[in-house]
Short mmCIF file of C-alpha atoms in Angstrom, two decimals:
data_model
loop_
_atom_site.label_atom_id
_atom_site.label_comp_id
_atom_site.label_asym_id
_atom_site.label_seq_id
_atom_site.Cartn_x
_atom_site.Cartn_y
_atom_site.Cartn_z
CA MET A 1 102.93 85.67 141.68
CA ILE A 2 100.64 82.97 140.13
CA LYS A 3 97.59 81.57 142.15
CA PHE A 4 95.46 78.76 140.74
CA LEU A 5 92.08 78.52 142.68
CA ASN A 6 90.05 75.32 142.03
CA ILE A 7 90.83 75.37 138.43
CA THR A 8 89.09 72.87 136.14
CA LYS A 9 89.64 72.59 132.46
CA ILE A 10 87.58 70.49 130.28
CA TYR A 11 88.36 70.07 126.58
CA PRO A 12 85.14 69.65 124.43
CA PRO A 13 83.56 67.38 124.30
CA ASP A 14 84.46 65.90 127.54
CA ILE A 15 88.37 65.58 127.86
CA LEU A 16 89.36 66.63 131.55
CA ALA A 17 92.68 68.28 131.53
CA LEU A 18 92.75 69.83 135.07
CA LYS A 19 90.45 69.20 137.99
CA ASN A 20 90.10 71.47 141.06
CA ALA A 21 93.81 72.28 140.63
CA SER A 22 94.87 75.00 143.25
CA LEU A 23 98.61 76.22 143.68
CA GLU A 24 100.69 79.11 143.99
CA ILE A 25 104.08 80.08 142.78
CA LYS A 26 106.07 82.68 144.38
CA PRO A 27 108.53 85.14 142.58
CA LYS A 28 111.85 83.91 141.83
CA GLU A 29 110.83 80.25 142.23
CA PHE A 30 111.88 77.27 140.30
CA VAL A 31 108.89 74.95 139.80
CA LEU A 32 108.93 71.57 137.97
CA ILE A 33 105.65 70.29 136.73
CA THR A 34 105.83 66.68 135.90
CA GLY A 35 103.30 63.79 135.29
CA LYS A 36 102.51 61.34 132.41
CA SER A 37 101.66 62.41 128.96
CA GLY A 38 98.13 63.91 129.06
CA ALA A 39 98.27 64.51 133.05
CA GLY A 40 97.74 68.32 132.49
CA LYS A 41 101.21 69.73 132.31
CA THR A 42 100.89 71.93 128.95
CA THR A 43 97.32 72.81 129.90
CA LEU A 44 98.62 74.43 133.02
CA LEU A 45 101.07 76.45 131.18
CA LYS A 46 98.60 77.37 128.67
CA LEU A 47 96.48 78.85 131.31
CA ILE A 48 99.08 80.88 132.69
CA LEU A 49 99.73 82.21 129.08
CA ALA A 50 95.97 82.99 128.86
CA GLU A 51 96.09 80.43 125.82
CA GLU A 52 93.09 78.69 127.24
CA LYS A 53 90.55 79.71 129.97
CA PRO A 54 89.47 77.81 132.66
CA ASN A 55 85.83 76.02 133.00
CA GLN A 56 85.86 76.62 136.62
CA GLY A 57 88.13 78.56 139.15
CA GLU A 58 90.21 81.82 139.12
CA ILE A 59 93.81 82.22 137.86
CA PHE A 60 95.85 85.11 139.21
CA PHE A 61 98.94 86.39 137.65
CA GLU A 62 100.24 89.46 139.51
CA GLN A 63 96.77 90.15 140.83
CA GLN A 64 95.31 90.03 137.52
CA ASP A 65 92.40 87.44 136.80
CA LEU A 66 93.42 85.59 133.87
CA SER A 67 90.07 83.71 133.83
CA LYS A 68 88.32 87.24 132.93
CA ILE A 69 91.37 88.87 130.80
CA ARG A 70 90.11 90.83 127.95
CA ALA A 71 91.32 90.02 124.28
CA GLY A 72 93.07 93.50 124.07
CA ASP A 73 95.06 92.73 127.19
CA LEU A 74 96.58 89.49 126.16
CA PRO A 75 99.76 91.11 124.55
CA HIS A 76 100.54 93.02 127.68
CA LEU A 77 100.27 89.85 129.65
CA ARG A 78 102.29 87.73 127.38
CA ARG A 79 105.22 90.22 127.07
CA LYS A 80 105.59 89.66 131.01
CA ILE A 81 106.20 86.03 130.02
CA GLY A 82 109.04 84.16 128.27
CA THR A 83 107.92 80.82 126.61
CA VAL A 84 110.25 77.89 125.71
CA PHE A 85 108.75 74.89 123.71
CA GLN A 86 109.72 71.35 123.07
CA ASP A 87 109.18 72.12 119.23
CA TYR A 88 110.90 75.77 119.70
CA LYS A 89 108.21 77.71 117.76
CA LEU A 90 110.46 79.85 116.12
CA LEU A 91 109.51 82.22 113.42
CA PHE A 92 110.87 80.20 110.55
CA SER A 93 110.72 82.88 107.97
CA LYS A 94 113.08 85.14 110.14
CA THR A 95 116.70 84.79 111.27
CA VAL A 96 118.02 84.15 114.59
CA TYR A 97 118.73 87.71 115.27
CA GLU A 98 115.00 88.71 113.85
CA ASN A 99 113.45 86.14 115.97
CA ILE A 100 115.19 87.20 119.21
CA ALA A 101 114.67 91.08 118.06
CA TYR A 102 110.91 90.38 117.23
CA VAL A 103 109.93 90.28 121.07
CA MET A 104 111.71 93.73 121.67
CA GLU A 105 110.23 95.11 118.62
CA VAL A 106 106.75 94.26 119.66
CA MET A 107 107.46 96.09 123.03
CA GLY A 108 108.43 99.22 121.12
CA ALA A 109 112.19 99.07 122.34
CA ASN A 110 114.52 101.47 120.30
CA GLU A 111 116.91 100.13 117.74
CA ASN A 112 119.90 100.65 120.00
CA GLU A 113 118.58 98.73 122.72
CA ILE A 114 117.59 95.88 120.38
CA LYS A 115 121.06 95.72 118.95
CA ARG A 116 122.76 95.91 122.32
CA ASP A 117 120.68 93.47 124.13
CA VAL A 118 120.29 90.81 121.22
CA SER A 119 124.25 90.99 120.66
CA GLN A 120 124.53 90.16 124.38
CA ILE A 121 122.06 87.46 124.61
CA LEU A 122 123.62 85.76 121.52
CA GLU A 123 126.79 85.70 123.29
CA ILE A 124 125.21 84.23 126.50
CA VAL A 125 123.51 81.51 124.55
CA GLY A 126 126.53 81.05 122.50
CA LEU A 127 124.77 81.79 119.04
CA GLU A 128 126.99 84.94 118.10
CA ASN A 129 128.19 83.24 114.89
CA LYS A 130 124.49 82.19 113.77
CA ALA A 131 122.93 85.69 114.03
CA ARG A 132 122.06 85.40 110.36
CA SER A 133 120.96 81.84 110.14
CA PHE A 134 117.64 80.98 109.68
CA PRO A 135 116.09 78.14 112.02
CA ALA A 136 115.92 75.71 109.40
CA GLN A 137 119.91 75.93 109.17
CA LEU A 138 120.11 75.37 112.99
CA SER A 139 120.63 72.08 114.94
CA GLY A 140 117.94 71.23 117.59
CA GLY A 141 120.29 72.67 120.39
CA GLU A 142 120.85 75.77 118.71
CA ARG A 143 117.23 76.25 117.96
CA GLN A 144 116.38 75.71 121.63
CA ARG A 145 118.90 78.33 122.73
CA THR A 146 117.52 80.72 120.14
CA ALA A 147 114.10 79.93 121.88
CA ILE A 148 115.52 80.50 125.13
CA ALA A 149 117.29 83.77 123.98
CA ARG A 150 113.95 84.79 122.62
CA ALA A 151 112.11 84.09 125.87
CA LEU A 152 114.89 86.05 127.85
CA ILE A 153 115.43 89.11 125.96
CA HIS A 154 112.78 91.26 127.31
CA ARG A 155 113.55 90.31 130.89
CA PRO A 156 110.24 88.71 131.82
CA ASP A 157 108.90 88.21 135.21
CA ILE A 158 108.51 84.52 134.46
CA ILE A 159 109.79 81.91 131.99
CA LEU A 160 107.42 79.02 131.05
CA ALA A 161 109.33 76.15 129.39
CA ASP A 162 107.28 73.10 128.13
CA GLU A 163 109.47 69.88 127.80
CA PRO A 164 112.45 72.35 126.38
CA THR A 165 114.70 69.28 126.46
CA GLY A 166 112.45 66.77 124.82
CA ASN A 167 114.23 66.96 121.36
CA LEU A 168 117.68 67.38 122.65
CA ASP A 169 120.77 64.94 123.43
CA PRO A 170 122.25 64.91 126.95
CA TYR A 171 124.98 67.58 125.98
CA ASN A 172 122.31 70.05 124.89
CA THR A 173 119.93 69.16 127.81
CA SER A 174 122.41 69.96 130.32
CA ASP A 175 123.28 73.31 128.50
CA ILE A 176 119.75 74.40 128.50
CA LEU A 177 119.28 73.26 132.21
CA ARG A 178 122.37 75.33 133.02
CA LEU A 179 120.82 78.37 131.25
CA LEU A 180 117.24 77.95 133.02
CA LEU A 181 119.02 77.73 136.18
CA LYS A 182 121.36 80.74 135.45
CA ILE A 183 118.30 82.76 134.66
CA ASN A 184 116.51 81.74 137.79
CA GLY A 185 119.60 82.74 139.77
CA LEU A 186 119.29 86.16 138.35
CA GLY A 187 115.63 86.39 139.74
CA THR A 188 113.40 85.14 137.06
CA THR A 189 110.69 82.60 138.03
CA VAL A 190 111.00 79.55 135.82
CA ILE A 191 108.27 76.88 135.60
CA LEU A 192 109.39 73.95 133.85
CA ALA A 193 107.24 71.15 132.69
CA THR A 194 109.06 67.90 132.00
CA HIS A 195 108.72 64.18 132.40
CA ASP A 196 112.35 63.49 132.52
CA LYS A 197 113.38 61.82 135.60
CA GLU A 198 116.90 62.62 135.18
CA ILE A 199 116.30 66.50 135.16
CA ILE A 200 113.82 66.27 138.32
CA ASN A 201 116.11 64.41 140.43
CA THR A 202 119.29 66.43 139.38
CA LEU A 203 117.83 69.74 139.91
CA GLU A 204 116.36 69.27 143.41
CA LYS A 205 113.90 71.96 143.14
CA ARG A 206 109.98 72.34 143.86
CA VAL A 207 108.23 69.46 142.22
CA ILE A 208 104.38 69.49 141.44
CA THR A 209 103.26 66.27 140.07
CA LEU A 210 99.86 65.98 138.08
CA ASP A 211 98.00 62.66 137.39
CA LYS A 212 94.86 62.72 135.24
CA GLY A 213 94.23 66.42 135.80
CA LYS A 214 94.78 66.45 139.54
CA ILE A 215 97.59 67.69 141.67
CA VAL A 216 98.72 64.59 143.59
CA ARG A 217 102.08 65.81 144.96
CA ASP A 218 103.53 69.30 145.70
CA GLU A 219 106.86 69.09 147.21
CA GLU A 220 109.94 71.42 148.05
CA LYS A 221 113.30 69.59 146.64
CA GLY A 222 110.96 66.69 145.15
CA ARG A 223 111.88 63.73 143.26
CA PHE A 224 110.57 61.87 140.33
CA ILE A 225 107.60 59.47 141.66
CA LEU A 226 104.95 58.51 139.48
CA MET B 1 103.60 105.06 117.15
CA PHE B 2 105.95 105.95 114.28
CA VAL B 3 108.55 103.42 115.44
CA LEU B 4 105.60 100.73 115.29
CA LEU B 5 104.67 101.70 111.83
CA LYS B 6 108.19 101.69 110.61
CA ARG B 7 108.75 98.21 112.03
CA ILE B 8 105.25 97.06 110.43
CA ILE B 9 106.44 98.22 107.00
CA LYS B 10 109.74 96.87 107.55
CA SER B 11 108.70 93.58 108.32
CA GLY B 12 106.20 93.71 105.46
CA TRP B 13 109.02 94.52 103.11
CA THR B 14 111.10 91.50 104.53
CA SER B 15 108.23 89.15 103.99
CA PHE B 16 107.67 90.50 100.61
CA SER B 17 111.53 90.12 99.73
CA ARG B 18 111.86 86.99 100.72
CA ASP B 19 109.08 85.31 98.79
CA PRO B 20 109.94 86.74 95.66
CA GLY B 21 108.35 83.87 93.27
CA LEU B 22 104.92 84.36 94.93
CA MET B 23 105.18 88.20 94.86
CA LEU B 24 106.21 88.40 91.34
CA GLY B 25 103.10 86.39 90.21
CA THR B 26 100.85 88.84 92.27
CA ILE B 27 102.69 91.84 90.79
CA PHE B 28 102.19 90.33 87.21
CA ILE B 29 98.54 89.87 87.95
CA MET B 30 97.97 93.45 89.28
CA LEU B 31 99.79 94.78 86.32
CA ILE B 32 96.82 93.80 83.93
CA PRO B 33 93.86 96.12 85.75
CA ILE B 34 96.56 98.88 86.12
CA ALA B 35 97.42 98.76 82.68
CA SER B 36 93.52 98.70 81.58
CA ILE B 37 92.94 101.82 83.68
CA THR B 38 95.99 103.54 82.39
CA LEU B 39 94.77 102.65 78.89
CA PHE B 40 91.50 104.04 79.62
CA PHE B 41 92.61 107.28 80.67
CA LEU B 42 94.99 107.42 77.72
CA VAL B 43 92.27 106.66 75.27
CA LYS B 44 89.92 108.97 76.86
CA ASP B 45 92.26 111.98 77.15
CA THR B 46 94.00 111.58 73.85
CA GLY B 47 90.74 110.77 71.99
CA GLN B 48 89.32 113.77 73.43
CA SER B 49 91.94 116.10 72.44
CA LEU B 50 92.12 114.60 69.06
CA ILE B 51 88.40 115.25 68.80
CA SER B 52 88.88 118.87 69.76
CA SER B 53 91.48 119.26 67.17
CA LEU B 54 89.16 117.84 64.63
CA GLU B 55 86.30 120.11 65.70
CA GLU B 56 88.54 123.11 65.54
CA LYS B 57 89.37 122.39 61.83
CA ALA B 58 85.89 121.39 60.81
CA ASP B 59 83.92 123.73 58.78
CA ILE B 60 81.33 123.95 56.01
CA SER B 61 82.20 124.76 52.45
CA VAL B 62 79.20 125.82 50.46
CA TYR B 63 79.85 125.75 46.76
CA PHE B 64 77.72 127.99 44.61
CA LYS B 65 76.82 127.47 41.16
CA SER B 66 79.02 128.94 38.47
CA ASP B 67 76.31 131.49 37.00
CA ILE B 68 75.46 133.04 40.55
CA GLN B 69 76.03 136.56 41.14
CA GLU B 70 78.37 137.66 44.05
CA THR B 71 75.53 139.69 45.50
CA ASP B 72 73.27 136.77 45.79
CA ILE B 73 76.42 135.10 47.85
CA PHE B 74 76.90 138.07 50.15
CA ASN B 75 73.24 138.03 50.84
CA ILE B 76 73.36 134.38 51.99
CA LYS B 77 76.60 135.57 54.02
CA GLU B 78 74.48 137.99 55.68
CA GLN B 79 71.82 135.70 56.47
CA LEU B 80 74.28 133.22 57.95
CA LEU B 81 76.13 135.67 60.14
CA LYS B 82 72.54 136.32 61.82
CA ILE B 83 72.51 132.81 63.05
CA ALA B 84 73.71 132.77 66.55
CA GLU B 85 75.52 129.52 66.14
CA VAL B 86 77.81 130.82 63.31
CA LYS B 87 81.18 131.79 64.46
CA GLU B 88 82.80 133.11 60.96
CA VAL B 89 81.71 133.18 57.25
CA LYS B 90 84.64 133.59 54.84
CA TYR B 91 84.02 134.27 51.09
CA ILE B 92 86.46 132.59 48.59
CA SER B 93 85.68 133.95 45.30
CA LYS B 94 86.36 131.81 41.92
CA ASP B 95 89.65 133.79 41.23
CA LEU B 96 90.69 133.50 45.05
CA ALA B 97 90.20 129.80 44.71
CA LEU B 98 92.12 129.57 41.61
CA ASN B 99 95.14 131.69 43.01
CA GLU B 100 95.06 129.27 45.91
CA PHE B 101 95.29 126.25 43.72
CA ILE B 102 97.93 127.55 41.61
CA GLN B 103 100.06 128.51 44.52
CA ARG B 104 99.51 125.03 46.02
CA HIS B 105 100.33 123.16 42.75
CA GLU B 106 102.75 125.60 41.00
CA HIS B 107 105.37 122.91 40.90
CA ASP B 108 103.11 120.29 39.53
CA PRO B 109 103.54 120.90 35.60
CA VAL B 110 100.76 118.14 34.76
CA LEU B 111 98.20 120.26 36.90
CA MET B 112 99.38 123.32 35.70
CA GLU B 113 99.09 122.40 31.92
CA SER B 114 95.65 120.79 32.44
CA LEU B 115 94.36 124.07 34.03
CA GLU B 116 95.61 126.19 30.84
CA GLU B 117 93.82 123.82 28.67
CA LEU B 118 90.51 124.95 30.33
CA GLU B 119 88.86 128.03 28.80
CA THR B 120 87.09 129.16 32.11
CA THR B 121 87.99 128.59 35.83
CA PRO B 122 86.73 125.08 37.02
CA PHE B 123 86.51 126.57 40.56
CA LEU B 124 83.45 127.48 42.15
CA ALA B 125 82.94 130.55 44.47
CA LEU B 126 82.31 129.25 47.97
CA LEU B 127 81.49 130.42 51.39
CA ASN B 128 83.53 128.81 54.18
CA ILE B 129 81.58 128.56 57.71
CA LYS B 130 82.76 127.86 61.25
CA ALA B 131 80.50 127.04 64.05
CA PHE B 132 81.18 127.48 67.83
CA GLU B 133 80.98 123.80 68.30
CA ALA B 134 80.68 120.71 66.05
CA SER B 135 77.15 119.93 66.90
CA GLN B 136 75.96 123.14 65.54
CA TYR B 137 77.00 122.04 61.82
CA GLU B 138 73.91 120.05 61.62
CA LEU B 139 71.80 123.09 62.13
CA ILE B 140 73.74 125.52 59.77
CA SER B 141 73.56 122.58 57.29
CA GLY B 142 69.90 122.50 57.63
CA PHE B 143 69.62 126.27 56.97
CA LEU B 144 71.73 125.98 53.70
CA GLU B 145 69.26 123.15 52.59
CA LYS B 146 66.22 125.18 52.49
CA GLN B 147 64.37 125.33 49.30
CA GLU B 148 65.06 129.16 48.46
CA PHE B 149 68.96 128.37 48.30
CA GLU B 150 68.37 125.13 46.01
CA ASN B 151 68.88 126.90 42.85
CA LEU B 152 71.99 128.92 44.08
CA ILE B 153 73.94 126.31 45.91
CA GLU B 154 75.84 123.45 44.01
CA LYS B 155 76.93 121.33 47.02
CA ILE B 156 77.46 121.59 50.62
CA ASP B 157 80.75 119.96 51.87
CA PHE B 158 79.88 118.73 55.57
CA TYR B 159 79.00 115.24 55.48
CA GLN B 160 82.14 113.79 54.49
CA ARG B 161 83.79 115.55 57.71
CA LYS B 162 80.73 114.66 59.63
CA THR B 163 81.20 110.99 59.16
CA VAL B 164 84.97 111.23 60.38
CA ILE B 165 83.98 113.37 63.31
CA GLU B 166 81.05 111.10 64.21
CA LYS B 167 83.35 107.97 63.89
CA ILE B 168 85.94 109.39 66.55
CA PHE B 169 83.16 110.24 68.94
CA LEU B 170 81.91 106.80 68.52
CA LEU B 171 85.20 105.17 69.18
CA ALA B 172 85.90 107.32 72.19
CA SER B 173 82.54 106.73 73.73
CA THR B 174 82.76 103.04 73.02
CA THR B 175 86.44 102.88 74.31
CA ASN B 176 85.14 104.70 77.50
CA LYS B 177 82.54 102.25 78.12
CA VAL B 178 84.52 99.22 77.18
CA GLY B 179 87.52 100.53 79.27
CA ILE B 180 85.55 101.07 82.24
CA GLY B 181 83.80 97.64 82.01
CA LEU B 182 87.02 96.02 81.35
CA SER B 183 88.78 97.92 84.31
CA ILE B 184 86.30 96.64 86.83
CA VAL B 185 86.43 93.20 85.70
CA LEU B 186 90.04 93.10 85.75
CA ALA B 187 90.13 94.79 89.18
CA ILE B 188 87.92 92.23 90.50
CA VAL B 189 90.15 89.45 89.00
CA ALA B 190 93.50 91.07 90.83
CA VAL B 191 91.56 91.56 94.10
CA LEU B 192 90.49 87.81 93.94
CA VAL B 193 94.16 86.95 92.96
CA VAL B 194 96.13 89.30 95.58
CA PHE B 195 93.49 87.81 98.11
CA ASN B 196 94.35 84.35 97.39
CA THR B 197 98.01 85.12 97.59
CA ILE B 198 97.72 86.77 100.84
CA ARG B 199 95.25 84.02 102.05
CA LEU B 200 97.91 81.30 101.18
CA ALA B 201 100.68 83.44 102.99
CA ILE B 202 98.44 83.45 106.01
CA ILE B 203 97.84 79.80 105.95
CA HIS B 204 101.48 79.12 105.01
CA ARG B 205 102.29 81.07 108.21
CA GLU B 206 99.49 79.96 110.45
CA GLU B 207 102.05 78.57 112.95
CA GLU B 208 103.99 81.70 112.98
CA ILE B 209 101.07 83.89 113.53
CA LYS B 210 100.35 81.72 116.61
CA VAL B 211 103.85 82.15 118.02
CA GLN B 212 103.74 85.81 117.23
CA ARG B 213 100.49 86.01 119.64
CA LEU B 214 102.28 83.88 122.17
CA VAL B 215 105.37 86.38 122.57
CA GLY B 216 102.87 89.43 122.81
CA ALA B 217 102.60 91.01 119.41
CA SER B 218 99.43 93.25 119.02
CA ASN B 219 96.96 92.56 116.46
CA TRP B 220 98.16 95.17 114.33
CA PHE B 221 101.60 94.27 114.67
CA ILE B 222 100.76 90.65 113.18
CA ARG B 223 98.12 92.20 110.45
CA GLY B 224 100.00 95.19 109.38
CA PRO B 225 102.95 93.37 107.39
CA PHE B 226 100.33 91.52 105.32
CA LEU B 227 98.57 94.92 104.29
CA VAL B 228 102.12 96.25 103.56
CA GLN B 229 102.95 93.28 101.29
CA GLY B 230 99.74 93.96 99.40
CA ALA B 231 100.73 97.72 99.15
CA ILE B 232 104.22 96.89 97.94
CA SER B 233 102.96 94.67 95.43
CA GLY B 234 100.77 97.32 94.10
CA ILE B 235 103.64 99.86 94.02
CA PHE B 236 105.82 97.66 92.12
CA ALA B 237 102.84 96.55 89.70
CA SER B 238 102.61 100.38 89.40
CA ILE B 239 105.95 101.10 88.61
CA PHE B 240 106.45 98.34 85.96
CA CYS B 241 103.09 99.25 84.31
CA PHE B 242 104.47 102.82 84.14
CA LEU B 243 107.62 101.85 82.45
CA ILE B 244 105.83 99.54 80.06
CA PHE B 245 103.36 102.36 78.82
CA ALA B 246 106.52 104.86 78.71
CA ALA B 247 108.31 102.52 76.32
CA LEU B 248 104.83 101.84 74.36
CA CYS B 249 104.08 105.48 74.13
CA TRP B 250 107.71 106.35 72.99
CA PHE B 251 107.66 103.43 70.30
CA LEU B 252 104.03 103.97 68.94
CA SER B 253 104.15 107.77 68.98
CA PRO B 254 105.51 108.12 65.33
CA LYS B 255 103.50 105.32 64.18
CA LEU B 256 100.34 106.83 65.46
CA ALA B 257 101.29 110.23 64.27
CA ILE B 258 101.25 108.92 60.62
CA LEU B 259 97.38 107.87 61.02
CA PHE B 260 96.53 111.02 63.15
CA SER B 261 98.71 113.85 62.58
CA ASP B 262 97.36 115.67 65.53
CA LEU B 263 98.19 112.85 67.80
CA ASN B 264 101.35 113.02 69.77
CA ILE B 265 101.03 110.25 72.39
CA TRP B 266 104.51 110.56 73.88
CA ASN B 267 103.88 114.35 74.19
CA TYR B 268 100.74 113.58 76.03
CA PHE B 269 102.42 110.85 78.23
CA SER B 270 105.41 112.89 79.33
CA SER B 271 103.50 116.13 80.05
CA ASN B 272 100.99 113.93 82.08
CA CYS B 273 103.53 111.36 83.70
CA LEU B 274 102.89 112.33 87.24
CA PHE B 275 99.05 112.39 86.76
CA ILE B 276 99.22 108.77 85.05
CA ILE B 277 101.90 107.40 87.92
CA LEU B 278 99.44 108.76 90.49
CA ILE B 279 96.48 106.96 88.93
CA GLN B 280 98.50 103.73 88.63
CA LEU B 281 99.77 104.00 92.20
CA VAL B 282 96.27 104.52 93.68
CA THR B 283 95.00 101.76 91.53
CA GLY B 284 97.80 99.25 92.34
CA VAL B 285 98.07 100.11 96.29
CA GLY B 286 94.32 100.45 96.66
CA LEU B 287 93.82 96.84 95.04
CA GLY B 288 96.69 95.56 97.10
CA ILE B 289 95.44 97.00 100.36
CA ILE B 290 91.80 96.15 99.76
CA SER B 291 92.57 92.26 98.77
CA SER B 292 94.78 92.02 101.77
CA ALA B 293 92.53 93.34 104.19
CA ILE B 294 89.65 91.01 102.84
CA ALA B 295 92.35 88.17 103.27
CA ILE B 296 93.35 89.13 106.91
CA ARG B 297 89.62 89.67 107.77
CA LYS B 298 88.56 86.44 106.54
CA HIS B 299 91.41 84.02 107.54
CA LEU B 300 93.48 85.90 110.23
CA LYS B 301 91.40 85.65 113.41
CA ILE B 302 93.35 87.00 116.16
#
């Protein structure tokens, strides 16, 4: 599904984010990306989203070479991906309902589909009573559940989660992880970037460890080792 | 395509309605150039109709000396009728002038008594001349000022009206020039203000725009609502401007009618209201869209 072939990413002037990184992620996999701050976790996710382009190497997403993707094709690529971030990245001028519906609107879904699916997802993430609230009126956990609902609503092929529990308490963290596992169980590929030891050791999933931009470990049912 | 357009408009409206303070400021600023352009059209058209009405009433009255024979007057009338610019020549004898005066003032005993005191009629025979166009009176007047008529004509009553007509012409042409200049200046000011408002909105929502891109929104799905916001501001500014002008015309119409009896500004406004609102909408929406487009082009790199 996703292939990194000898990817090097250098941010100007000379900050090395990824060096000769090669990996493959298969459909329906749950992959944890870990490493210290600055190890290259977020860059790896940004490259999949085509937010950044590599300096060297090739990235394939479902046979599409992301290193050569045209600007006009970016929206189509990103509609296949659901994203969840540590800082939620919600649209603060829109309500919870509108934030989630926005993705479907972008894709051209009809009003009935939007109403039906948004109501369902709000129920799944337990925010049916917060549909009309603005993000500023929500707690951290509620914001993250809104972000997850938004990432899921259009049934993407893959979910990219960058430190989604970084700002949450243990109760909300376990809720979010349960949701991600459920989504993966339903067939969606999940890539979760985290440096939370507890999460990595509890999940017992594939773990890719980065250090100074290099992939130093890639283990099935890996554990937190730095 | 239609669904997408509907969503862009809806999104623009939502953004507009959720930031009423900023948008009210924009609407207020946009009101000024729209009002200026409306005023320009109002003055241009009503001024023109006032001039036409005065032109319709304009004529030259040639008063003949009291000892002149009627045959001499008819002779001049014949000569006048041969001039291509002369539309109509009407002869009013001393007696007819007297009768008309008596009819007009029969209820004024002071005037009637004064008239009786006089032994002879104080009125002079006259020719009333109408031309096809106001500009032609100069030529007719020139013809009558020839030396051969010097001993026959007492006075030519043209110059008094000429001054009024020329003043209105001057007023209308000055208003046109000032109106165009002022409208252009105010339109530039409005474009700058709306541009700045939309620019601030873009900067304020920079993070949101990034997120919109990340969730797969196309360029126009992000840019479109800003254009819609500008257009909606223009529509509201036009509506407010229309209402303000309607109220002003209604209140001022009777007062202006005292100064210019032929001018009914409320009638003009109500019979041309569709044209006026169209001009205002075109100006308002045009200004809104142009300013937003400049702001998007400059600050919204996607």
